[in-house]
PDB file of C-alpha atoms in Angstrom:
ATOM      1  CA  LEU A 123     -60.100  -9.412  45.207  1.00  0.00           C
ATOM      2  CA  CYS A 124     -62.050 -11.117  48.040  1.00  0.00           C
ATOM      3  CA  PRO A 125     -62.459 -14.417  46.269  1.00  0.00           C
ATOM      4  CA  GLN A 126     -58.707 -14.579  45.511  1.00  0.00           C
ATOM      5  CA  MET A 127     -57.916 -13.777  49.190  1.00  0.00           C
ATOM      6  CA  ASN A 128     -60.472 -16.338  50.348  1.00  0.00           C
ATOM      7  CA  LEU A 129     -58.974 -18.898  47.995  1.00  0.00           C
ATOM      8  CA  LEU A 130     -55.417 -18.164  49.148  1.00  0.00           C
ATOM      9  CA  LEU A 131     -56.616 -18.769  52.868  1.00  0.00           C
ATOM     10  CA  ARG A 132     -58.490 -21.887  52.083  1.00  0.00           C
ATOM     11  CA  GLU A 133     -55.576 -23.431  50.257  1.00  0.00           C
ATOM     12  CA  TYR A 134     -53.350 -22.396  53.148  1.00  0.00           C
ATOM     13  CA  LEU A 135     -55.492 -23.992  55.824  1.00  0.00           C
ATOM     14  CA  LEU A 136     -55.291 -27.331  53.626  1.00  0.00           C
ATOM     15  CA  SER A 137     -51.645 -27.259  52.771  1.00  0.00           C
ATOM     16  CA  GLY A 138     -50.221 -25.443  55.863  1.00  0.00           C
ATOM     17  CA  GLU A 139     -47.585 -23.945  53.633  1.00  0.00           C
ATOM     18  CA  VAL A 140     -46.959 -20.423  55.030  1.00  0.00           C
ATOM     19  CA  ALA A 141     -44.293 -19.554  52.284  1.00  0.00           C
ATOM     20  CA  GLU A 142     -46.691 -20.303  49.567  1.00  0.00           C
ATOM     21  CA  ALA A 143     -49.480 -18.113  51.178  1.00  0.00           C
ATOM     22  CA  GLU A 144     -47.179 -15.349  51.686  1.00  0.00           C
ATOM     23  CA  HIS A 145     -45.924 -15.602  47.932  1.00  0.00           C
ATOM     24  CA  CYS A 146     -49.474 -15.615  46.798  1.00  0.00           C
ATOM     25  CA  LEU A 147     -50.298 -12.550  48.758  1.00  0.00           C
ATOM     26  CA  ARG A 148     -47.232 -10.639  47.283  1.00  0.00           C
ATOM     27  CA  GLU A 149     -48.362 -11.793  43.916  1.00  0.00           C
ATOM     28  CA  LEU A 150     -51.765 -10.046  44.223  1.00  0.00           C
ATOM     29  CA  GLU A 151     -49.878  -6.656  44.440  1.00  0.00           C
ATOM     30  CA  VAL A 152     -52.639  -4.994  46.688  1.00  0.00           C
ATOM     31  CA  PRO A 153     -50.615  -4.118  50.024  1.00  0.00           C
ATOM     32  CA  HIS A 154     -53.385  -1.518  50.785  1.00  0.00           C
ATOM     33  CA  PHE A 155     -55.957  -4.380  51.131  1.00  0.00           C
ATOM     34  CA  HIS A 156     -54.155  -6.636  53.392  1.00  0.00           C
ATOM     35  CA  HIS A 157     -56.459  -5.621  56.166  1.00  0.00           C
ATOM     36  CA  GLU A 158     -59.114  -7.408  54.145  1.00  0.00           C
ATOM     37  CA  LEU A 159     -56.900 -10.541  54.259  1.00  0.00           C
ATOM     38  CA  VAL A 160     -56.794 -10.266  58.146  1.00  0.00           C
ATOM     39  CA  TYR A 161     -60.413  -9.836  58.060  1.00  0.00           C
ATOM     40  CA  GLU A 162     -61.137 -12.701  56.056  1.00  0.00           C
ATOM     41  CA  ALA A 163     -58.745 -15.016  58.018  1.00  0.00           C
ATOM     42  CA  VAL A 164     -60.369 -14.145  61.281  1.00  0.00           C
ATOM     43  CA  VAL A 165     -63.926 -14.746  59.837  1.00  0.00           C
ATOM     44  CA  MET A 166     -62.760 -18.120  58.256  1.00  0.00           C
ATOM     45  CA  VAL A 167     -61.478 -19.241  61.687  1.00  0.00           C
ATOM     46  CA  LEU A 168     -64.887 -18.266  63.325  1.00  0.00           C
ATOM     47  CA  GLU A 169     -66.864 -20.095  60.532  1.00  0.00           C
ATOM     48  CA  GLY A 170     -64.611 -23.010  60.675  1.00  0.00           C
ATOM     49  CA  SER A 171     -64.605 -25.773  63.276  1.00  0.00           C
ATOM     50  CA  GLY A 172     -61.798 -26.973  65.641  1.00  0.00           C
ATOM     51  CA  GLU A 173     -58.550 -26.040  66.965  1.00  0.00           C
ATOM     52  CA  GLU A 174     -56.466 -26.624  63.811  1.00  0.00           C
ATOM     53  CA  PRO A 175     -57.785 -23.590  61.711  1.00  0.00           C
ATOM     54  CA  VAL A 176     -57.187 -21.435  64.753  1.00  0.00           C
ATOM     55  CA  ALA A 177     -53.559 -22.450  65.292  1.00  0.00           C
ATOM     56  CA  LYS A 178     -52.776 -22.418  61.551  1.00  0.00           C
ATOM     57  CA  MET A 179     -54.192 -18.975  61.036  1.00  0.00           C
ATOM     58  CA  VAL A 180     -52.261 -17.596  64.070  1.00  0.00           C
ATOM     59  CA  THR A 181     -49.144 -18.978  62.431  1.00  0.00           C
ATOM     60  CA  LEU A 182     -49.953 -17.158  59.210  1.00  0.00           C
ATOM     61  CA  LEU A 183     -50.779 -13.975  60.724  1.00  0.00           C
ATOM     62  CA  LYS A 184     -47.591 -13.961  62.660  1.00  0.00           C
ATOM     63  CA  VAL A 185     -45.416 -14.579  59.565  1.00  0.00           C
ATOM     64  CA  LEU A 186     -47.290 -11.824  57.587  1.00  0.00           C
ATOM     65  CA  TRP A 187     -46.842  -9.455  60.652  1.00  0.00           C
ATOM     66  CA  GLU A 188     -43.085 -10.305  61.059  1.00  0.00           C
ATOM     67  CA  THR A 189     -42.327 -10.027  57.226  1.00  0.00           C
ATOM     68  CA  GLY A 190     -44.084  -6.708  57.188  1.00  0.00           C
ATOM     69  CA  LEU A 191     -46.673  -7.707  54.681  1.00  0.00           C
ATOM     70  CA  VAL A 192     -49.346  -6.732  57.092  1.00  0.00           C
ATOM     71  CA  THR A 193     -48.811  -3.578  59.075  1.00  0.00           C
ATOM     72  CA  LEU A 194     -50.002  -2.624  62.569  1.00  0.00           C
ATOM     73  CA  ASP A 195     -52.859  -0.537  61.152  1.00  0.00           C
ATOM     74  CA  GLN A 196     -53.870  -3.359  58.657  1.00  0.00           C
ATOM     75  CA  MET A 197     -53.848  -5.876  61.576  1.00  0.00           C
ATOM     76  CA  ASN A 198     -55.999  -3.514  63.750  1.00  0.00           C
ATOM     77  CA  ARG A 199     -58.414  -2.616  60.886  1.00  0.00           C
ATOM     78  CA  GLY A 200     -58.998  -6.417  60.053  1.00  0.00           C
ATOM     79  CA  PHE A 201     -59.815  -7.284  63.478  1.00  0.00           C
ATOM     80  CA  GLN A 202     -61.929  -4.255  64.375  1.00  0.00           C
ATOM     81  CA  ARG A 203     -64.029  -4.879  61.531  1.00  0.00           C
ATOM     82  CA  VAL A 204     -64.826  -8.489  62.885  1.00  0.00           C
ATOM     83  CA  TYR A 205     -65.368  -6.949  66.214  1.00  0.00           C
ATOM     84  CA  GLU A 206     -67.889  -4.612  64.630  1.00  0.00           C
ATOM     85  CA  GLU A 207     -69.706  -7.503  62.776  1.00  0.00           C
ATOM     86  CA  LEU A 208     -69.551  -9.981  65.578  1.00  0.00           C
ATOM     87  CA  GLY A 209     -73.314  -9.566  66.234  1.00  0.00           C
ATOM     88  CA  ASP A 210     -74.087 -10.680  62.724  1.00  0.00           C
ATOM     89  CA  ILE A 211     -71.488 -13.377  62.593  1.00  0.00           C
ATOM     90  CA  SER A 212     -72.773 -14.761  65.899  1.00  0.00           C
ATOM     91  CA  LEU A 213     -76.299 -15.232  64.303  1.00  0.00           C
ATOM     92  CA  ASP A 214     -74.829 -17.667  61.770  1.00  0.00           C
ATOM     93  CA  VAL A 215     -72.020 -19.004  64.114  1.00  0.00           C
ATOM     94  CA  PRO A 216     -73.288 -19.201  67.746  1.00  0.00           C
ATOM     95  CA  LEU A 217     -69.848 -20.144  68.929  1.00  0.00           C
ATOM     96  CA  ALA A 218     -68.199 -17.088  67.299  1.00  0.00           C
ATOM     97  CA  HIS A 219     -67.541 -15.202  70.617  1.00  0.00           C
ATOM     98  CA  GLY A 220     -65.677 -17.828  72.092  1.00  0.00           C
ATOM     99  CA  LEU A 221     -63.598 -18.806  69.032  1.00  0.00           C
ATOM    100  CA  LEU A 222     -62.713 -14.969  68.569  1.00  0.00           C
ATOM    101  CA  GLU A 223     -61.720 -14.831  72.244  1.00  0.00           C
ATOM    102  CA  ARG A 224     -59.550 -17.711  71.820  1.00  0.00           C
ATOM    103  CA  LEU A 225     -57.930 -16.424  68.554  1.00  0.00           C
ATOM    104  CA  VAL A 226     -57.336 -12.857  69.928  1.00  0.00           C
ATOM    105  CA  GLU A 227     -55.799 -14.534  72.982  1.00  0.00           C
ATOM    106  CA  LEU A 228     -53.365 -16.639  70.904  1.00  0.00           C
ATOM    107  CA  CYS A 229     -52.584 -13.748  68.531  1.00  0.00           C
ATOM    108  CA  PHE A 230     -51.659 -11.531  71.546  1.00  0.00           C
ATOM    109  CA  ASP A 231     -49.604 -14.362  73.111  1.00  0.00           C
ATOM    110  CA  HIS A 232     -47.670 -14.626  69.853  1.00  0.00           C
ATOM    111  CA  GLY A 233     -46.977 -10.994  69.501  1.00  0.00           C
ATOM    112  CA  VAL A 234     -49.503 -10.639  66.445  1.00  0.00           C
ATOM    113  CA  ILE A 235     -51.736  -8.193  67.957  1.00  0.00           C
ATOM    114  CA  THR A 236     -51.332  -5.357  70.708  1.00  0.00           C
ATOM    115  CA  ARG A 237     -52.723  -5.509  74.247  1.00  0.00           C
ATOM    116  CA  ALA A 238     -54.998  -2.457  73.121  1.00  0.00           C
ATOM    117  CA  LEU A 239     -56.452  -4.677  70.282  1.00  0.00           C
ATOM    118  CA  ARG A 240     -56.840  -7.739  72.596  1.00  0.00           C
ATOM    119  CA  ASP A 241     -58.514  -5.651  75.075  1.00  0.00           C
ATOM    120  CA  ALA A 242     -60.973  -4.087  72.468  1.00  0.00           C
ATOM    121  CA  CYS A 243     -62.254  -7.597  71.780  1.00  0.00           C
ATOM    122  CA  PRO A 244     -66.024  -7.516  72.627  1.00  0.00           C
ATOM    123  CA  ALA A 245     -66.897  -9.553  75.728  1.00  0.00           C
ATOM    124  CA  ARG A 246     -69.796 -11.821  75.779  1.00  0.00           C
TER     125      ARG A 246
END
């Protein structure tokens, strides 16, 4: 399941085609695992580089949120797992904290995540 979601996210970052990513996610038919997609998306941004992946992932998460493909609970679970694993992620990606803070702010500004989830983001 993870390799399929990972591929979906990688293809999306290359193409920028939100509708195609949404279609692929629906085709997987695993709605109870959509929190995993949120988690993978955030980690992919942290492991990536530059601003473009950040902006693209915010756009994708916003669409998945607005279409109801990702629920509030799934969004929260995905982000919270990243928060919990940030220490480990930071070992491989020293800039992870700053990137996460930026991503969380953008997601909040675009109405993708709640204030409570934004405020739960670990501070450096």
